[in-house]
Amino acid sequence: MTQVVLTEIHGKVGLIRINRPEAMNALNNEVVDAIGAAVDAFEADENIGCMVITGNEKAFAAGADIGFMKDFDYMHAYKTDFITRNWERIKTTRKPVIAAVAGFALGGGCEMAMMCDMIFAADTAKFGQPEIRLGTMPGAGGTQRLPRAVGKAKAMDMCLTARMMDAAEAEKAGLVARIIPADQLLEETMKAAATIAGYSLPVIMMIKETVNRAYESSLNEGLLFERRVFHSAFALEDQKEGMAAFVEKRKPVFKNR
Ligand code: HXC
C-alpha cells in the first residue's frame, strides 16, 4: 500500500511529504493523522531543529478530501472534533515548520500551509479558499489566519469569490515569505530549514513562541512577554557560547542548553 505521507531526515531537518498525487494531495484523516505522527516523532527527536512540509509539483494540497467529508452530519463533525482533533498538531509543535508550496494550496491545503510558521512558495503556487463553491466555508483557520496574513479586503475577496492568488500576489500581500523557482523550491527551503536548525534549539523555540505572541496579545503584553523570555535567554549555555564565539572570532558550538 502506498504511504500517504513520507518522511525523511536530512541532517537536523525533518521533511514531511504529502503523497496522494492521484487526488491532488487532498487531506483525509489518514493523511492528517500521519502528518501528526511525523510531527510527534520530529518533536521528540532532539537532533531535529526545524521541519518542512511539502507536496508535489502540482499540489501542496487541494483541500480537505471532498469525498471523505461529503456525507458528514453535524453530530459526526462535532463528536469527532473534526479539524481540532488532529489538524492542529502542526500549530502546537514548538519547533518551526516551513510549508514549501508548489501548485495548488486550496481550502484545507491553504489553511494547513497557513498553520505553518512560514510559507515558501514556488513561482507556480496558487492559494485559495474555494469552499464557498462547495456550499461550505473555510473551517481549518482560513477565516482567521488569512485576514491576519493578507488583510481583511483580500481575505474577504478570496473567501467570498473563491478566486485564487498566485505566488507574486501572495508575496506582495504578506502570505508567503519567499518565492523560489519551482525546480529549486525544495532545495532552497531545506537550506533555509538547515540554517534555522543549526542554531540553538531552545533559542529557536523561544523565538517561535515569542513571535506567535504578537498574534495573541496587545503590543504591551507582547513586549513584556518578549522581555521576560529575552532575559531568560541569559541563562542559556548557548548564549554564553554564542557571544564568546563572536568575541573570539570563531564559530559557536551550540549544545541546545
Ligand atoms: C478530493 C480531489 C480534491 C479534493 C482534487 N481532487 N481536489 N479529491 N478532494 N479537495 C481529485 C480530483 O477529483 C481528481 O480525481 C484528481 O484529484 C485530479 O484533479 P482534477 O480536478 O482532475 O485536476 P485539475 O483539472 O488540474 O484541477 C485541479 C483543482 C481541482 C483546481 C485543484 O481539482 C479542484 O478544484 N479541486 C477542489 C479544490 C477545492 O474545492 N478545495 C476545497 C475543498 S473543501 P479523479 O479521480 O477524478 O482523477 C476544504 C474544506 C476546508 O478544503 C475546511 C476544513 C478543512
Coordinates of C-alpha atoms and ligand atoms in Angstrom, one line a residue:
M1 CA 0.0 0.0 0.0
T2 CA 1.3 3.5 -0.8
Q3 CA 2.2 5.6 2.2
V4 CA 0.1 8.8 2.0
V5 CA 2.8 10.7 3.9
L6 CA 6.5 10.2 3.5
T7 CA 9.2 11.3 6.0
E8 CA 12.9 11.8 5.7
I9 CA 15.6 13.3 7.9
H10 CA 18.2 15.5 6.3
G11 CA 20.8 16.4 9.0
K12 CA 18.8 18.4 11.6
V13 CA 15.7 18.9 9.4
G14 CA 12.7 16.7 9.3
L15 CA 10.9 16.6 5.9
I16 CA 7.2 15.6 5.6
R17 CA 5.9 15.0 2.1
I18 CA 2.1 14.6 1.5
N19 CA 1.9 11.8 -1.0
R20 CA -1.6 11.4 -2.6
P21 CA -0.7 12.6 -6.2
E22 CA -3.8 10.9 -7.6
A23 CA -6.0 13.1 -5.6
M24 CA -4.0 16.4 -5.7
N25 CA -2.9 15.6 -2.1
A26 CA -6.4 16.0 -0.7
L27 CA -6.3 15.7 3.0
N28 CA -8.3 12.9 4.7
N29 CA -7.9 11.5 8.2
E30 CA -5.2 9.1 7.2
V31 CA -3.0 11.9 5.8
V32 CA -3.6 14.3 8.7
D33 CA -3.0 11.6 11.3
A34 CA 0.2 10.6 9.5
I35 CA 1.4 14.2 9.4
G36 CA 0.6 14.5 13.2
A37 CA 2.6 11.3 13.8
A38 CA 5.5 12.7 11.8
V39 CA 5.4 15.9 13.8
D40 CA 5.3 14.0 17.1
A41 CA 8.4 12.0 16.0
F42 CA 10.3 15.1 14.9
E43 CA 9.3 17.0 18.0
A44 CA 10.6 14.2 20.2
D45 CA 13.9 14.0 18.3
E46 CA 16.4 16.4 20.0
N47 CA 18.5 16.3 16.9
I48 CA 15.8 17.9 14.8
G49 CA 15.6 21.7 14.8
C50 CA 13.2 22.5 12.0
M51 CA 10.5 20.7 9.9
V52 CA 9.4 21.2 6.3
I53 CA 6.1 20.1 4.9
T54 CA 5.7 19.9 1.2
G55 CA 3.6 18.2 -1.5
N56 CA 4.5 17.7 -5.1
E57 CA 4.9 20.0 -8.1
K58 CA 1.2 20.1 -8.9
A59 CA -0.2 20.5 -5.4
F60 CA 0.7 21.2 -1.8
A61 CA -2.8 20.0 -1.1
A62 CA -6.1 20.8 -3.0
G63 CA -8.1 20.9 0.2
A64 CA -9.8 18.5 2.6
D65 CA -10.8 15.4 0.7
I66 CA -14.3 16.2 -0.5
G67 CA -15.3 12.5 -0.9
F68 CA -14.2 11.8 2.7
M69 CA -16.3 14.5 4.3
K70 CA -19.3 15.0 1.9
D71 CA -21.7 12.8 4.0
F72 CA -20.6 14.1 7.4
D73 CA -23.5 15.3 9.5
Y74 CA -23.3 17.9 12.3
M75 CA -23.2 15.3 15.1
H76 CA -20.4 13.4 13.5
A77 CA -18.3 16.6 12.8
Y78 CA -18.9 17.7 16.4
K79 CA -18.4 14.4 18.2
T80 CA -15.2 13.6 16.3
D81 CA -14.0 17.2 16.7
F82 CA -13.3 17.4 13.0
I83 CA -10.2 19.6 12.4
T84 CA -9.3 20.4 16.0
R85 CA -8.7 16.7 16.9
N86 CA -5.8 16.2 14.6
W87 CA -5.1 19.1 12.2
E88 CA -3.7 21.4 14.8
R89 CA -0.7 19.3 15.7
I90 CA 1.2 21.5 13.2
K91 CA 0.2 24.5 15.2
T92 CA 1.2 23.1 18.6
T93 CA 4.7 21.9 17.8
R94 CA 7.3 24.1 19.4
K95 CA 9.8 23.6 16.6
P96 CA 9.5 25.8 13.4
V97 CA 7.6 24.3 10.5
I98 CA 8.1 25.7 6.9
A99 CA 5.5 24.9 4.3
A100 CA 7.1 24.5 0.8
V101 CA 4.2 25.1 -1.6
A102 CA 4.2 24.4 -5.3
G103 CA 1.0 24.3 -7.3
F104 CA -2.4 24.3 -5.6
A105 CA -2.8 25.1 -1.9
L106 CA -6.6 25.3 -1.7
G107 CA -9.2 25.1 1.0
G108 CA -7.8 23.0 3.8
G109 CA -4.5 22.9 1.9
C110 CA -4.1 26.7 2.1
E111 CA -5.2 26.5 5.8
M112 CA -2.6 23.8 6.5
A113 CA 0.1 25.9 4.9
M114 CA -1.0 28.9 7.0
M115 CA -0.8 26.8 10.2
C116 CA 2.9 26.5 9.5
D117 CA 5.3 29.2 10.7
M118 CA 6.1 30.4 7.2
I119 CA 5.4 29.6 3.6
F120 CA 8.0 29.4 0.9
A121 CA 6.2 29.4 -2.5
A122 CA 7.3 28.1 -5.8
D123 CA 6.5 30.6 -8.6
T124 CA 3.8 28.1 -9.6
A125 CA 2.0 28.3 -6.3
K126 CA -1.8 29.1 -6.2
F127 CA -3.6 29.8 -3.0
G128 CA -7.3 29.9 -2.5
Q129 CA -10.2 29.3 -0.1
P130 CA -12.8 28.0 -2.6
E131 CA -15.1 26.3 -0.1
I132 CA -18.0 28.6 -0.9
R133 CA -18.2 26.9 -4.3
L134 CA -19.0 23.6 -2.4
G135 CA -21.7 25.2 -0.3
T136 CA -19.5 25.4 2.8
M137 CA -16.9 27.6 4.3
P138 CA -13.2 27.5 5.5
G139 CA -13.1 25.6 8.7
A140 CA -9.4 25.0 9.5
G141 CA -8.5 28.6 10.2
G142 CA -8.9 30.3 6.8
T143 CA -11.3 32.9 8.0
Q144 CA -8.9 33.8 10.9
R145 CA -5.4 33.4 9.5
L146 CA -5.9 34.7 6.0
P147 CA -7.1 38.2 7.3
R148 CA -4.1 38.3 9.6
A149 CA -1.8 37.5 6.8
V150 CA -3.2 39.5 3.9
G151 CA -5.7 41.9 5.5
K152 CA -9.5 41.9 5.5
A153 CA -10.0 43.1 2.0
K154 CA -8.1 40.4 0.2
A155 CA -9.3 37.7 2.7
M156 CA -12.9 38.6 2.1
D157 CA -12.3 38.7 -1.7
M158 CA -10.7 35.2 -1.7
C159 CA -13.2 33.6 0.7
L160 CA -16.3 35.1 -0.9
T161 CA -15.4 34.9 -4.6
A162 CA -13.2 31.7 -4.4
R163 CA -10.6 33.4 -6.6
M164 CA -7.0 32.1 -6.4
M165 CA -4.0 34.2 -5.5
D166 CA -0.8 33.5 -7.4
A167 CA 2.7 33.4 -5.8
A168 CA 3.5 37.0 -6.8
E169 CA 0.3 38.4 -5.3
A170 CA 0.7 36.2 -2.2
E171 CA 4.2 37.5 -1.6
K172 CA 3.2 41.1 -2.1
A173 CA 0.2 40.6 0.3
G174 CA 2.4 39.0 3.0
L175 CA 1.1 35.5 2.8
V176 CA 4.4 34.0 1.8
A177 CA 7.9 34.6 3.0
R178 CA 9.8 33.9 -0.3
I179 CA 9.1 33.0 -3.9
I180 CA 11.5 30.4 -5.3
P181 CA 11.7 29.0 -8.9
A182 CA 9.7 25.7 -8.8
D183 CA 12.6 23.5 -9.7
Q184 CA 14.6 24.8 -6.7
L185 CA 11.8 25.0 -4.2
L186 CA 12.6 22.0 -2.0
E187 CA 16.4 22.5 -2.1
E188 CA 16.2 26.2 -1.1
T189 CA 13.6 25.5 1.6
M190 CA 15.7 22.7 3.0
K191 CA 18.7 25.1 3.0
A192 CA 16.8 27.7 5.0
A193 CA 15.5 25.0 7.4
A194 CA 19.1 23.7 7.9
T195 CA 20.2 27.3 8.7
I196 CA 17.5 27.5 11.3
A197 CA 18.2 24.0 12.7
G198 CA 21.9 24.9 13.0
Y199 CA 21.1 27.4 15.8
S200 CA 20.5 26.7 19.4
L201 CA 17.2 24.7 19.8
P202 CA 16.0 26.4 22.9
V203 CA 16.5 29.8 21.2
I204 CA 14.7 28.7 18.1
M205 CA 11.8 27.7 20.3
M206 CA 11.9 30.9 22.3
I207 CA 11.8 33.0 19.1
K208 CA 8.9 31.0 17.6
E209 CA 6.9 31.2 20.8
T210 CA 7.5 34.9 21.1
V211 CA 6.7 35.9 17.5
N212 CA 3.5 33.9 17.9
R213 CA 2.6 36.0 20.9
A214 CA 2.3 39.0 18.5
Y215 CA -0.9 37.4 17.3
E216 CA -2.4 36.6 20.7
S217 CA -1.8 39.7 22.8
S218 CA -1.7 43.5 22.8
L219 CA 1.6 45.2 21.9
N220 CA 2.5 45.9 25.6
E221 CA 1.7 42.4 26.7
G222 CA 3.7 41.0 23.8
L223 CA 6.7 43.3 24.5
L224 CA 6.5 42.2 28.2
F225 CA 6.5 38.6 27.2
E226 CA 9.4 39.2 24.8
R227 CA 11.4 40.9 27.5
R228 CA 10.9 38.1 30.0
V229 CA 11.9 35.4 27.5
F230 CA 14.8 37.6 26.4
H231 CA 16.1 37.9 30.0
S232 CA 15.7 34.2 30.5
A233 CA 17.9 33.6 27.4
F234 CA 20.9 34.9 29.5
A235 CA 20.5 31.6 31.5
L236 CA 21.5 29.6 28.4
E237 CA 24.9 28.0 28.0
D238 CA 24.3 28.6 24.3
Q239 CA 24.1 32.3 24.8
K240 CA 27.4 32.3 26.6
E241 CA 28.9 30.2 23.8
G242 CA 27.4 32.3 21.0
M243 CA 28.7 35.6 22.3
A244 CA 32.1 34.2 23.4
A245 CA 32.5 32.7 19.9
F246 CA 31.8 36.1 18.3
V247 CA 34.3 37.9 20.6
E248 CA 36.9 35.1 20.0
K249 CA 36.2 35.2 16.2
R250 CA 35.3 31.6 15.9
K251 CA 32.2 29.5 15.1
P252 CA 29.9 28.8 18.0
V253 CA 29.2 25.2 19.1
F254 CA 25.7 25.1 20.4
K255 CA 24.7 22.3 22.8
N256 CA 20.9 23.0 22.9
R257 CA 21.3 24.0 26.6
Ligands
HXC1 C1 -10.9 15.1 -3.3 C2 -9.8 15.9 -5.1 C3 -9.7 17.2 -4.5 C4 -10.3 17.3 -3.1 C5 -8.8 17.3 -6.4 N1 -9.2 16.1 -6.3 N2 -9.1 18.0 -5.3 N3 -10.4 14.9 -4.5 N4 -10.9 16.3 -2.6 N5 -10.2 18.5 -2.5 C6 -9.0 15.0 -7.2 C7 -10.0 15.1 -8.4 O1 -11.3 14.7 -8.1 C8 -9.3 14.2 -9.4 O2 -9.6 12.9 -9.1 C9 -7.8 14.4 -9.2 O3 -7.8 15.0 -7.8 C10 -7.2 15.5 -10.1 O4 -8.0 16.7 -10.0 P1 -8.6 17.4 -11.3 O5 -9.7 18.2 -10.9 O6 -8.8 16.4 -12.4 O7 -7.4 18.3 -11.8 P2 -7.4 19.8 -12.4 O8 -8.4 19.8 -13.5 O9 -6.0 20.1 -12.7 O10 -7.9 20.7 -11.3 C11 -7.2 20.9 -10.1 C12 -8.0 21.6 -9.0 C13 -9.4 20.9 -8.9 C14 -8.2 23.1 -9.4 C15 -7.2 21.6 -7.7 O11 -9.2 19.5 -8.6 C16 -10.2 21.4 -7.7 O12 -10.9 22.5 -7.8 N6 -10.2 20.7 -6.6 C17 -11.1 21.0 -5.5 C18 -10.5 22.2 -4.7 C19 -11.4 22.6 -3.5 O13 -12.6 22.8 -3.7 N7 -10.8 22.6 -2.3 C20 -11.5 22.9 -1.1 C21 -12.0 21.6 -0.5 S1 -13.0 21.9 0.9 P3 -10.1 11.8 -10.3 O14 -10.3 10.6 -9.5 O15 -11.2 12.4 -10.9 O16 -8.9 11.8 -11.2 C22 -12.0 22.1 2.1 C23 -12.7 22.4 3.4 C24 -11.8 23.0 4.4 O17 -10.8 22.1 2.0 C25 -12.4 23.1 5.7 C26 -11.8 22.3 6.7 C27 -10.6 21.6 6.3

